[in-house]
Amino acid sequence: MKKIMNGQGITLGTCYYPEHWEKEDWAGDLDRMLAAGIKTIRIAEFAWSIVEPEEGVYTYEYWDEFLNLCSEKGMQVIFGTPTATAPAWLTEKYPEVLNRLPDGTVIQHGERQQTNFSSEIYRRFSENITDKLAAHYAQHPAIIGWQLDNEFNCGTSVFYAESDTLRFREFLKGEYGTIDALNKAWGTVFWNQTYNSFEEIHVPRKTNGGAYNPHLVLDFRRYISDTVCSFAAAQARIIRKYKKPDDFITTNGIFDNIDYRRMMNESLDDITFDSYPNFGYCLESWKEGAFNDRGNSRTLTEVRAIEPVFGIMEQQSGANGWNTGMEAPTPRPGQITLWTMQSIAHGADYISYFRWRTCSFGTEMYWHGILDYSGRENRRYREVKEVYKKLANMQEIAGATYQAEVAVIRDYDNDWDSRFDVWHKRLENMSGTALFETLQKTHTPFDYYRLYDDSDASDLFKYNVVFYPHPEIMTEARSEILKAYVENGGTLIIGCRGGQKDITGKCTKALLPGPLKPLTGADVTEYSYVAPDEGTVTVTWDGLRFDAPVFNETLEAEEGAEVSATYDNSYYAGEGALVKKSVGAGTVYYFGAAFNESTVRAFLEKTGAEAPLSAVIEAPECVELAVREKDGKEYLFVLNFAAEEKDIVLKAPAKDLLSGETENGTVTLPAYGVRVYLL
């Protein structure tokens, strides 16, 4: 995205739907956007029928007229391929392109993303419309980039059409080669599931209790990623034939069952994210004491694991809700600014607000944009204008990268396995949430790091402490990468159930923790869920007592390792709970339980990783701290997510880029207030 993400500045955009408005509204809308500092718009991602109203009939005049107006006004355009919403003529004539549920029920036309990426018919039409659009519009001077589809796997991330079964079989042939190899990998001898040919295999179908062969389901998730990535790659290849040399290709959002490293390598120049912090205030799901809008920082951290400097294609600017749900309040004064700075703090150099004007019809008629239905300038519009003024003082931050000394490792195999394996899910849900929230509360910035068999261990060397909560699926290659990290001086913390499964999802017959045994020096002698009538199980580590929640393993130390903590209660009181081993210049801790807040705090304290910014600033837990660094300069973002004033304490004078003022000592942040300090 060189034209809007080139390290030279942080810029604003918005999502615009000219097809929702009269043509006489267009010029006025564009003028007011430009007056608010909005210089880029995204268009057309749901507008297939405008260009192809009937099969094989193409009309280009509509977007020609609009793009010419954009050129006249000096507005830049990101053009979306419209394949997230197939036209009615297509689904009516070719119903086989529609997705299905596991019981065979067809997902009908009428919402969005009702089609499936496996259908050769749908692929043919999708590639055709992409070709027609790119061939006609790619050289238009107003266009600076292309968005593939819209939010891949958002409407659903699972696909059960007949075409999926056919494509799944081909995928499995490529993975296993022979049906005998597949039977062995899937353990099909269990419950008499043995296959004689690939033609007997189907995608998961409805069963009595909703149970499926878990190894089939794991490969099904991998298949979905493969299919989505290849669908995106086909569009990207077409666009590259026609686009101008500096125009970029991106897609928006991150969703389940997609390997984004592969999609980046095959299809994208950059990733953009759709940032909706207001989901934290949805009336149907809000909970007292929850992280609310601050929880969006967790997903922004996931985006940074794909690309450290990224864009936001859809940034919340108004109340959200379909007519069928997700209803939430209007952003309060200051929240648009707070949420914008939240995205920038995590690495965003381009912010595009969703949406310019609130549509007066359709399922999303309550999903508000900057302006309401009338288009009258309002409080939110004025706040966006103020954001633009603030950004003028922050341009030097563009290209800066988020700084963290702690990382949490994730990998797609374990992510996908934990979606359907309830034993794994319970652990991941507890530990994942506890790590994020505790690292946030203790002001310990962290990264997510995606681990693959071919990852470069040196990528981990910048982290002093790395958590890998529950790597149930573990390979020898990944274990060697972890070993190299520790040998270089790193501290690795692994939670229970590590190394329990092989790459197919089968439980290992080796002594636990399987491939991690040589690295950790731990021997798991017994394990159990914490019984529901047990109460809280605790451990003690050099006088520090903390929780061992959800699941407990009793541990012994092998040669070269030592038991550092033991259980305080339950029938295994006195047994090992934590094994420590020195490896090269570093240390491995294997902990036989999940992580809650008390547990994470204990490990941060013992490893000295907590609150690395404490020498610079003191802040209450409701305030998020983040640092971006560029050319030796550090920029400290201070974000108050509370609905009331909060005090922070600066340990030394620092210039706030937003106001130009130098501040020191106690500083009062207003409700939803923000500071960006040059340290």
PDB file of C-alpha atoms in Angstrom, residues 349-607:
ATOM      1  CA  ASP A 349      -0.627   3.766   9.381  1.00  0.00           C
ATOM      2  CA  TYR A 350      -3.904   4.011   7.459  1.00  0.00           C
ATOM      3  CA  ILE A 351      -7.313   4.466   9.100  1.00  0.00           C
ATOM      4  CA  SER A 352     -10.462   4.147   6.998  1.00  0.00           C
ATOM      5  CA  TYR A 353     -13.726   4.775   8.849  1.00  0.00           C
ATOM      6  CA  PHE A 354     -16.756   2.592   8.311  1.00  0.00           C
ATOM      7  CA  ARG A 355     -18.763   4.164   6.905  1.00  0.00           C
ATOM      8  CA  TRP A 356     -19.244   7.658   5.500  1.00  0.00           C
ATOM      9  CA  ARG A 357     -23.052   7.823   5.656  1.00  0.00           C
ATOM     10  CA  THR A 358     -25.468   5.455   7.351  1.00  0.00           C
ATOM     11  CA  CYS A 359     -27.510   3.542   4.794  1.00  0.00           C
ATOM     12  CA  SER A 360     -31.259   4.062   5.151  1.00  0.00           C
ATOM     13  CA  PHE A 361     -32.193   0.568   4.001  1.00  0.00           C
ATOM     14  CA  GLY A 362     -31.089  -3.051   4.180  1.00  0.00           C
ATOM     15  CA  THR A 363     -29.838  -5.341   6.915  1.00  0.00           C
ATOM     16  CA  GLU A 364     -27.148  -2.864   8.006  1.00  0.00           C
ATOM     17  CA  MET A 365     -29.407   0.182   8.201  1.00  0.00           C
ATOM     18  CA  TYR A 366     -28.544   0.480  11.914  1.00  0.00           C
ATOM     19  CA  TRP A 367     -24.804   0.145  11.336  1.00  0.00           C
ATOM     20  CA  HIS A 368     -23.988   3.809  11.563  1.00  0.00           C
ATOM     21  CA  GLY A 369     -21.165   5.687   9.962  1.00  0.00           C
ATOM     22  CA  ILE A 370     -19.642   9.095  10.513  1.00  0.00           C
ATOM     23  CA  LEU A 371     -22.858  10.748   9.306  1.00  0.00           C
ATOM     24  CA  ASP A 372     -26.420   9.646   9.934  1.00  0.00           C
ATOM     25  CA  TYR A 373     -29.077   9.082   7.251  1.00  0.00           C
ATOM     26  CA  SER A 374     -29.629  12.770   6.517  1.00  0.00           C
ATOM     27  CA  GLY A 375     -25.979  13.465   5.864  1.00  0.00           C
ATOM     28  CA  ARG A 376     -26.072  16.447   8.219  1.00  0.00           C
ATOM     29  CA  GLU A 377     -22.727  17.214   9.837  1.00  0.00           C
ATOM     30  CA  ASN A 378     -22.770  16.003  13.438  1.00  0.00           C
ATOM     31  CA  ARG A 379     -20.629  15.451  16.527  1.00  0.00           C
ATOM     32  CA  ARG A 380     -18.929  12.380  15.051  1.00  0.00           C
ATOM     33  CA  TYR A 381     -17.986  14.279  11.898  1.00  0.00           C
ATOM     34  CA  ARG A 382     -16.487  17.059  13.997  1.00  0.00           C
ATOM     35  CA  GLU A 383     -14.524  14.525  16.027  1.00  0.00           C
ATOM     36  CA  VAL A 384     -13.103  12.951  12.853  1.00  0.00           C
ATOM     37  CA  LYS A 385     -12.002  16.414  11.745  1.00  0.00           C
ATOM     38  CA  GLU A 386     -10.231  16.815  15.084  1.00  0.00           C
ATOM     39  CA  VAL A 387      -8.550  13.439  14.614  1.00  0.00           C
ATOM     40  CA  TYR A 388      -7.191  14.687  11.296  1.00  0.00           C
ATOM     41  CA  LYS A 389      -5.739  17.741  13.022  1.00  0.00           C
ATOM     42  CA  LYS A 390      -4.099  15.524  15.646  1.00  0.00           C
ATOM     43  CA  LEU A 391      -2.585  13.303  12.972  1.00  0.00           C
ATOM     44  CA  ALA A 392      -0.856  16.320  11.466  1.00  0.00           C
ATOM     45  CA  ASN A 393       1.351  16.348  14.579  1.00  0.00           C
ATOM     46  CA  MET A 394       2.013  12.588  14.427  1.00  0.00           C
ATOM     47  CA  GLN A 395       3.218  12.048  10.881  1.00  0.00           C
ATOM     48  CA  GLU A 396       6.727  11.126  11.992  1.00  0.00           C
ATOM     49  CA  ILE A 397       5.338   7.962  13.643  1.00  0.00           C
ATOM     50  CA  ALA A 398       4.485   6.411  10.273  1.00  0.00           C
ATOM     51  CA  GLY A 399       6.470   3.228   9.726  1.00  0.00           C
ATOM     52  CA  ALA A 400       7.322   2.855  13.407  1.00  0.00           C
ATOM     53  CA  THR A 401       6.948  -0.637  14.850  1.00  0.00           C
ATOM     54  CA  TYR A 402       5.385  -1.818  18.094  1.00  0.00           C
ATOM     55  CA  GLN A 403       7.906  -2.648  20.808  1.00  0.00           C
ATOM     56  CA  ALA A 404       7.554  -5.714  23.030  1.00  0.00           C
ATOM     57  CA  GLU A 405       9.917  -7.850  25.093  1.00  0.00           C
ATOM     58  CA  VAL A 406       7.295 -10.542  25.738  1.00  0.00           C
ATOM     59  CA  ALA A 407       5.632 -12.781  23.167  1.00  0.00           C
ATOM     60  CA  VAL A 408       2.834 -15.341  23.172  1.00  0.00           C
ATOM     61  CA  ILE A 409       3.341 -18.070  20.578  1.00  0.00           C
ATOM     62  CA  ARG A 410       0.410 -19.285  18.515  1.00  0.00           C
ATOM     63  CA  ASP A 411       0.122 -21.618  15.549  1.00  0.00           C
ATOM     64  CA  TYR A 412      -2.737 -22.450  13.240  1.00  0.00           C
ATOM     65  CA  ASP A 413      -2.703 -26.189  13.983  1.00  0.00           C
ATOM     66  CA  ASN A 414      -3.395 -25.616  17.668  1.00  0.00           C
ATOM     67  CA  ASP A 415      -5.793 -22.756  16.943  1.00  0.00           C
ATOM     68  CA  TRP A 416      -7.905 -24.978  14.715  1.00  0.00           C
ATOM     69  CA  ASP A 417      -7.651 -28.025  16.968  1.00  0.00           C
ATOM     70  CA  SER A 418      -8.926 -25.985  19.926  1.00  0.00           C
ATOM     71  CA  ARG A 419     -12.014 -24.896  17.973  1.00  0.00           C
ATOM     72  CA  PHE A 420     -13.579 -28.372  18.139  1.00  0.00           C
ATOM     73  CA  ASP A 421     -11.628 -30.285  20.814  1.00  0.00           C
ATOM     74  CA  VAL A 422     -13.381 -29.198  24.010  1.00  0.00           C
ATOM     75  CA  TRP A 423     -10.497 -30.358  26.221  1.00  0.00           C
ATOM     76  CA  HIS A 424      -8.148 -28.131  24.273  1.00  0.00           C
ATOM     77  CA  LYS A 425     -10.681 -25.298  23.967  1.00  0.00           C
ATOM     78  CA  ARG A 426     -11.218 -24.986  27.718  1.00  0.00           C
ATOM     79  CA  LEU A 427      -7.491 -24.538  28.279  1.00  0.00           C
ATOM     80  CA  GLU A 428      -6.954 -22.122  25.404  1.00  0.00           C
ATOM     81  CA  ASN A 429      -9.942 -19.968  26.373  1.00  0.00           C
ATOM     82  CA  MET A 430      -8.785 -19.632  29.965  1.00  0.00           C
ATOM     83  CA  SER A 431      -5.093 -19.111  29.281  1.00  0.00           C
ATOM     84  CA  GLY A 432      -5.460 -16.974  26.181  1.00  0.00           C
ATOM     85  CA  THR A 433      -7.757 -14.517  27.917  1.00  0.00           C
ATOM     86  CA  ALA A 434      -5.683 -14.474  31.102  1.00  0.00           C
ATOM     87  CA  LEU A 435      -2.462 -13.773  29.233  1.00  0.00           C
ATOM     88  CA  PHE A 436      -3.936 -10.927  27.208  1.00  0.00           C
ATOM     89  CA  GLU A 437      -5.767  -9.248  30.067  1.00  0.00           C
ATOM     90  CA  THR A 438      -2.984  -9.628  32.620  1.00  0.00           C
ATOM     91  CA  LEU A 439      -0.292  -8.403  30.247  1.00  0.00           C
ATOM     92  CA  GLN A 440      -2.542  -5.421  29.532  1.00  0.00           C
ATOM     93  CA  LYS A 441      -3.271  -4.698  33.197  1.00  0.00           C
ATOM     94  CA  THR A 442       0.399  -4.934  34.179  1.00  0.00           C
ATOM     95  CA  HIS A 443       1.405  -2.684  31.264  1.00  0.00           C
ATOM     96  CA  THR A 444       3.557  -5.375  29.722  1.00  0.00           C
ATOM     97  CA  PRO A 445       3.396  -4.888  25.929  1.00  0.00           C
ATOM     98  CA  PHE A 446       3.483  -8.177  24.042  1.00  0.00           C
ATOM     99  CA  ASP A 447       3.389  -9.638  20.556  1.00  0.00           C
ATOM    100  CA  TYR A 448       1.760 -12.731  19.185  1.00  0.00           C
ATOM    101  CA  TYR A 449       4.239 -14.828  17.223  1.00  0.00           C
ATOM    102  CA  ARG A 450       3.071 -17.380  14.651  1.00  0.00           C
ATOM    103  CA  LEU A 451       5.166 -20.556  14.727  1.00  0.00           C
ATOM    104  CA  TYR A 452       5.667 -22.827  11.704  1.00  0.00           C
ATOM    105  CA  ASP A 453       7.988 -25.755  11.066  1.00  0.00           C
ATOM    106  CA  ASP A 454      10.130 -23.478   8.896  1.00  0.00           C
ATOM    107  CA  SER A 455      10.136 -20.429  11.189  1.00  0.00           C
ATOM    108  CA  ASP A 456      13.439 -18.698  11.801  1.00  0.00           C
ATOM    109  CA  ALA A 457      14.338 -18.977  15.484  1.00  0.00           C
ATOM    110  CA  SER A 458      16.170 -15.652  15.302  1.00  0.00           C
ATOM    111  CA  ASP A 459      12.786 -13.942  14.939  1.00  0.00           C
ATOM    112  CA  LEU A 460      12.212 -14.833  18.591  1.00  0.00           C
ATOM    113  CA  PHE A 461      15.553 -13.596  19.866  1.00  0.00           C
ATOM    114  CA  LYS A 462      14.242 -10.061  20.532  1.00  0.00           C
ATOM    115  CA  TYR A 463      11.879 -11.385  23.223  1.00  0.00           C
ATOM    116  CA  ASN A 464      13.136 -11.895  26.762  1.00  0.00           C
ATOM    117  CA  VAL A 465      10.160 -14.055  27.740  1.00  0.00           C
ATOM    118  CA  VAL A 466       7.935 -16.201  25.539  1.00  0.00           C
ATOM    119  CA  PHE A 467       4.734 -17.961  26.619  1.00  0.00           C
ATOM    120  CA  TYR A 468       3.469 -20.964  24.663  1.00  0.00           C
ATOM    121  CA  PRO A 469       0.324 -21.756  26.666  1.00  0.00           C
ATOM    122  CA  HIS A 470      -0.809 -25.173  25.425  1.00  0.00           C
ATOM    123  CA  PRO A 471       1.050 -26.480  22.356  1.00  0.00           C
ATOM    124  CA  GLU A 472      -0.847 -29.756  22.276  1.00  0.00           C
ATOM    125  CA  ILE A 473       0.122 -30.335  18.641  1.00  0.00           C
ATOM    126  CA  MET A 474       3.895 -30.252  18.497  1.00  0.00           C
ATOM    127  CA  THR A 475       6.449 -31.304  15.907  1.00  0.00           C
ATOM    128  CA  GLU A 476      10.153 -32.028  16.222  1.00  0.00           C
ATOM    129  CA  ALA A 477      10.891 -29.090  13.921  1.00  0.00           C
ATOM    130  CA  ARG A 478       9.027 -26.624  16.113  1.00  0.00           C
ATOM    131  CA  SER A 479      10.630 -28.044  19.228  1.00  0.00           C
ATOM    132  CA  GLU A 480      14.050 -27.400  17.676  1.00  0.00           C
ATOM    133  CA  ILE A 481      13.092 -23.783  16.932  1.00  0.00           C
ATOM    134  CA  LEU A 482      12.085 -23.329  20.569  1.00  0.00           C
ATOM    135  CA  LYS A 483      15.351 -24.900  21.675  1.00  0.00           C
ATOM    136  CA  ALA A 484      17.359 -22.475  19.549  1.00  0.00           C
ATOM    137  CA  TYR A 485      15.470 -19.562  21.096  1.00  0.00           C
ATOM    138  CA  VAL A 486      16.222 -20.739  24.635  1.00  0.00           C
ATOM    139  CA  GLU A 487      19.859 -21.542  23.886  1.00  0.00           C
ATOM    140  CA  ASN A 488      20.245 -17.949  22.736  1.00  0.00           C
ATOM    141  CA  GLY A 489      19.234 -16.714  26.200  1.00  0.00           C
ATOM    142  CA  GLY A 490      15.459 -16.631  26.067  1.00  0.00           C
ATOM    143  CA  THR A 491      12.997 -17.703  28.735  1.00  0.00           C
ATOM    144  CA  LEU A 492      10.279 -20.079  27.505  1.00  0.00           C
ATOM    145  CA  ILE A 493       7.142 -20.841  29.554  1.00  0.00           C
ATOM    146  CA  ILE A 494       4.995 -23.773  28.442  1.00  0.00           C
ATOM    147  CA  GLY A 495       1.662 -24.737  29.969  1.00  0.00           C
ATOM    148  CA  CYS A 496       0.040 -28.124  30.471  1.00  0.00           C
ATOM    149  CA  ARG A 497      -0.776 -30.632  27.715  1.00  0.00           C
ATOM    150  CA  GLY A 498       2.295 -29.632  25.746  1.00  0.00           C
ATOM    151  CA  GLY A 499       3.337 -32.124  23.066  1.00  0.00           C
ATOM    152  CA  GLN A 500       0.299 -34.311  23.644  1.00  0.00           C
ATOM    153  CA  LYS A 501      -0.646 -34.653  19.952  1.00  0.00           C
ATOM    154  CA  ASP A 502       1.092 -35.209  16.639  1.00  0.00           C
ATOM    155  CA  ILE A 503       0.400 -33.177  13.513  1.00  0.00           C
ATOM    156  CA  THR A 504      -2.675 -35.287  12.691  1.00  0.00           C
ATOM    157  CA  GLY A 505      -4.195 -34.518  16.088  1.00  0.00           C
ATOM    158  CA  LYS A 506      -3.640 -38.023  17.474  1.00  0.00           C
ATOM    159  CA  CYS A 507      -2.476 -38.369  21.077  1.00  0.00           C
ATOM    160  CA  THR A 508       1.116 -39.512  21.273  1.00  0.00           C
ATOM    161  CA  LYS A 509       2.033 -42.836  22.832  1.00  0.00           C
ATOM    162  CA  ALA A 510       5.364 -41.371  23.935  1.00  0.00           C
ATOM    163  CA  LEU A 511       5.851 -40.182  27.476  1.00  0.00           C
ATOM    164  CA  LEU A 512       4.548 -36.644  27.893  1.00  0.00           C
ATOM    165  CA  PRO A 513       5.274 -33.929  27.024  1.00  0.00           C
ATOM    166  CA  GLY A 514       6.210 -35.814  23.865  1.00  0.00           C
ATOM    167  CA  PRO A 515       8.597 -33.954  21.541  1.00  0.00           C
ATOM    168  CA  LEU A 516       9.029 -31.304  24.248  1.00  0.00           C
ATOM    169  CA  LYS A 517      10.431 -33.768  26.764  1.00  0.00           C
ATOM    170  CA  PRO A 518      14.131 -33.272  25.927  1.00  0.00           C
ATOM    171  CA  LEU A 519      13.750 -29.491  25.911  1.00  0.00           C
ATOM    172  CA  THR A 520      11.748 -29.176  29.135  1.00  0.00           C
ATOM    173  CA  GLY A 521      13.260 -31.975  31.201  1.00  0.00           C
ATOM    174  CA  ALA A 522       9.752 -32.656  32.501  1.00  0.00           C
ATOM    175  CA  ASP A 523       8.080 -36.032  32.929  1.00  0.00           C
ATOM    176  CA  VAL A 524       4.282 -35.974  33.244  1.00  0.00           C
ATOM    177  CA  THR A 525       3.387 -38.845  35.565  1.00  0.00           C
ATOM    178  CA  GLU A 526      -0.372 -38.231  35.856  1.00  0.00           C
ATOM    179  CA  TYR A 527      -2.928 -35.657  34.822  1.00  0.00           C
ATOM    180  CA  SER A 528      -6.527 -34.624  35.489  1.00  0.00           C
ATOM    181  CA  TYR A 529      -9.023 -31.843  35.133  1.00  0.00           C
ATOM    182  CA  VAL A 530      -9.431 -30.018  38.420  1.00  0.00           C
ATOM    183  CA  ALA A 531     -12.578 -31.644  39.788  1.00  0.00           C
ATOM    184  CA  PRO A 532     -15.558 -29.248  40.034  1.00  0.00           C
ATOM    185  CA  ASP A 533     -15.854 -29.890  43.785  1.00  0.00           C
ATOM    186  CA  GLU A 534     -12.117 -29.432  44.356  1.00  0.00           C
ATOM    187  CA  GLY A 535     -12.052 -25.697  44.876  1.00  0.00           C
ATOM    188  CA  THR A 536      -8.968 -23.713  43.906  1.00  0.00           C
ATOM    189  CA  VAL A 537      -5.767 -25.708  43.515  1.00  0.00           C
ATOM    190  CA  THR A 538      -2.651 -23.666  44.256  1.00  0.00           C
ATOM    191  CA  VAL A 539       1.096 -24.100  43.942  1.00  0.00           C
ATOM    192  CA  THR A 540       4.008 -22.534  45.793  1.00  0.00           C
ATOM    193  CA  TRP A 541       7.177 -21.374  44.055  1.00  0.00           C
ATOM    194  CA  ASP A 542       9.934 -20.076  46.339  1.00  0.00           C
ATOM    195  CA  GLY A 543       7.366 -18.712  48.779  1.00  0.00           C
ATOM    196  CA  LEU A 544       5.072 -17.295  46.071  1.00  0.00           C
ATOM    197  CA  ARG A 545       1.635 -18.927  46.008  1.00  0.00           C
ATOM    198  CA  PHE A 546      -0.629 -18.758  42.956  1.00  0.00           C
ATOM    199  CA  ASP A 547      -3.360 -20.710  41.189  1.00  0.00           C
ATOM    200  CA  ALA A 548      -3.061 -23.847  39.064  1.00  0.00           C
ATOM    201  CA  PRO A 549      -6.457 -23.722  37.320  1.00  0.00           C
ATOM    202  CA  VAL A 550      -8.507 -25.996  35.055  1.00  0.00           C
ATOM    203  CA  PHE A 551      -6.118 -28.909  34.483  1.00  0.00           C
ATOM    204  CA  ASN A 552      -3.268 -30.332  36.547  1.00  0.00           C
ATOM    205  CA  GLU A 553      -0.305 -32.522  35.635  1.00  0.00           C
ATOM    206  CA  THR A 554       1.979 -34.011  38.252  1.00  0.00           C
ATOM    207  CA  LEU A 555       5.565 -33.588  37.166  1.00  0.00           C
ATOM    208  CA  GLU A 556       8.943 -35.078  37.867  1.00  0.00           C
ATOM    209  CA  ALA A 557      12.243 -33.624  36.732  1.00  0.00           C
ATOM    210  CA  GLU A 558      14.626 -35.569  34.557  1.00  0.00           C
ATOM    211  CA  GLU A 559      18.406 -35.214  34.671  1.00  0.00           C
ATOM    212  CA  GLY A 560      19.476 -31.615  34.196  1.00  0.00           C
ATOM    213  CA  ALA A 561      16.130 -30.215  35.354  1.00  0.00           C
ATOM    214  CA  GLU A 562      14.561 -29.458  38.724  1.00  0.00           C
ATOM    215  CA  VAL A 563      11.124 -29.209  40.284  1.00  0.00           C
ATOM    216  CA  SER A 564      10.684 -25.535  41.189  1.00  0.00           C
ATOM    217  CA  ALA A 565       7.109 -25.538  42.506  1.00  0.00           C
ATOM    218  CA  THR A 566       4.770 -28.089  44.054  1.00  0.00           C
ATOM    219  CA  TYR A 567       1.028 -28.371  44.523  1.00  0.00           C
ATOM    220  CA  ASP A 568      -0.309 -27.185  47.872  1.00  0.00           C
ATOM    221  CA  ASN A 569      -3.547 -29.144  47.958  1.00  0.00           C
ATOM    222  CA  SER A 570      -5.675 -31.843  46.300  1.00  0.00           C
ATOM    223  CA  TYR A 571      -4.685 -35.497  46.453  1.00  0.00           C
ATOM    224  CA  TYR A 572      -1.422 -34.681  44.677  1.00  0.00           C
ATOM    225  CA  ALA A 573      -0.290 -32.099  47.242  1.00  0.00           C
ATOM    226  CA  GLY A 574       3.502 -32.058  47.369  1.00  0.00           C
ATOM    227  CA  GLU A 575       3.880 -33.336  43.797  1.00  0.00           C
ATOM    228  CA  GLY A 576       5.749 -31.307  41.200  1.00  0.00           C
ATOM    229  CA  ALA A 577       3.808 -28.540  39.410  1.00  0.00           C
ATOM    230  CA  LEU A 578       6.645 -26.682  37.706  1.00  0.00           C
ATOM    231  CA  VAL A 579       9.864 -27.987  36.171  1.00  0.00           C
ATOM    232  CA  LYS A 580      12.757 -25.676  35.337  1.00  0.00           C
ATOM    233  CA  LYS A 581      15.606 -26.505  33.013  1.00  0.00           C
ATOM    234  CA  SER A 582      18.592 -24.446  31.881  1.00  0.00           C
ATOM    235  CA  VAL A 583      19.291 -24.852  28.170  1.00  0.00           C
ATOM    236  CA  GLY A 584      22.290 -23.015  26.785  1.00  0.00           C
ATOM    237  CA  ALA A 585      22.066 -19.404  27.939  1.00  0.00           C
ATOM    238  CA  GLY A 586      18.326 -19.593  28.614  1.00  0.00           C
ATOM    239  CA  THR A 587      15.645 -21.253  30.710  1.00  0.00           C
ATOM    240  CA  VAL A 588      12.586 -23.401  30.081  1.00  0.00           C
ATOM    241  CA  TYR A 589       9.692 -23.626  32.514  1.00  0.00           C
ATOM    242  CA  TYR A 590       7.116 -26.369  32.065  1.00  0.00           C
ATOM    243  CA  PHE A 591       4.002 -25.634  34.130  1.00  0.00           C
ATOM    244  CA  GLY A 592       1.476 -28.417  34.674  1.00  0.00           C
ATOM    245  CA  ALA A 593      -1.657 -26.258  34.585  1.00  0.00           C
ATOM    246  CA  ALA A 594      -3.470 -23.502  32.733  1.00  0.00           C
ATOM    247  CA  PHE A 595      -2.990 -19.776  33.325  1.00  0.00           C
ATOM    248  CA  ASN A 596      -5.268 -17.322  35.092  1.00  0.00           C
ATOM    249  CA  GLU A 597      -4.425 -13.799  36.226  1.00  0.00           C
ATOM    250  CA  SER A 598      -2.646 -14.840  39.416  1.00  0.00           C
ATOM    251  CA  THR A 599      -0.582 -17.380  37.462  1.00  0.00           C
ATOM    252  CA  VAL A 600       0.480 -14.948  34.760  1.00  0.00           C
ATOM    253  CA  ARG A 601       1.411 -12.339  37.354  1.00  0.00           C
ATOM    254  CA  ALA A 602       3.546 -14.910  39.162  1.00  0.00           C
ATOM    255  CA  PHE A 603       5.513 -15.784  36.020  1.00  0.00           C
ATOM    256  CA  LEU A 604       5.967 -12.117  35.127  1.00  0.00           C
ATOM    257  CA  GLU A 605       7.289 -11.403  38.607  1.00  0.00           C
ATOM    258  CA  LYS A 606       9.629 -14.393  38.694  1.00  0.00           C
ATOM    259  CA  THR A 607      11.051 -13.689  35.228  1.00  0.00           C
TER     260      THR A 607
END
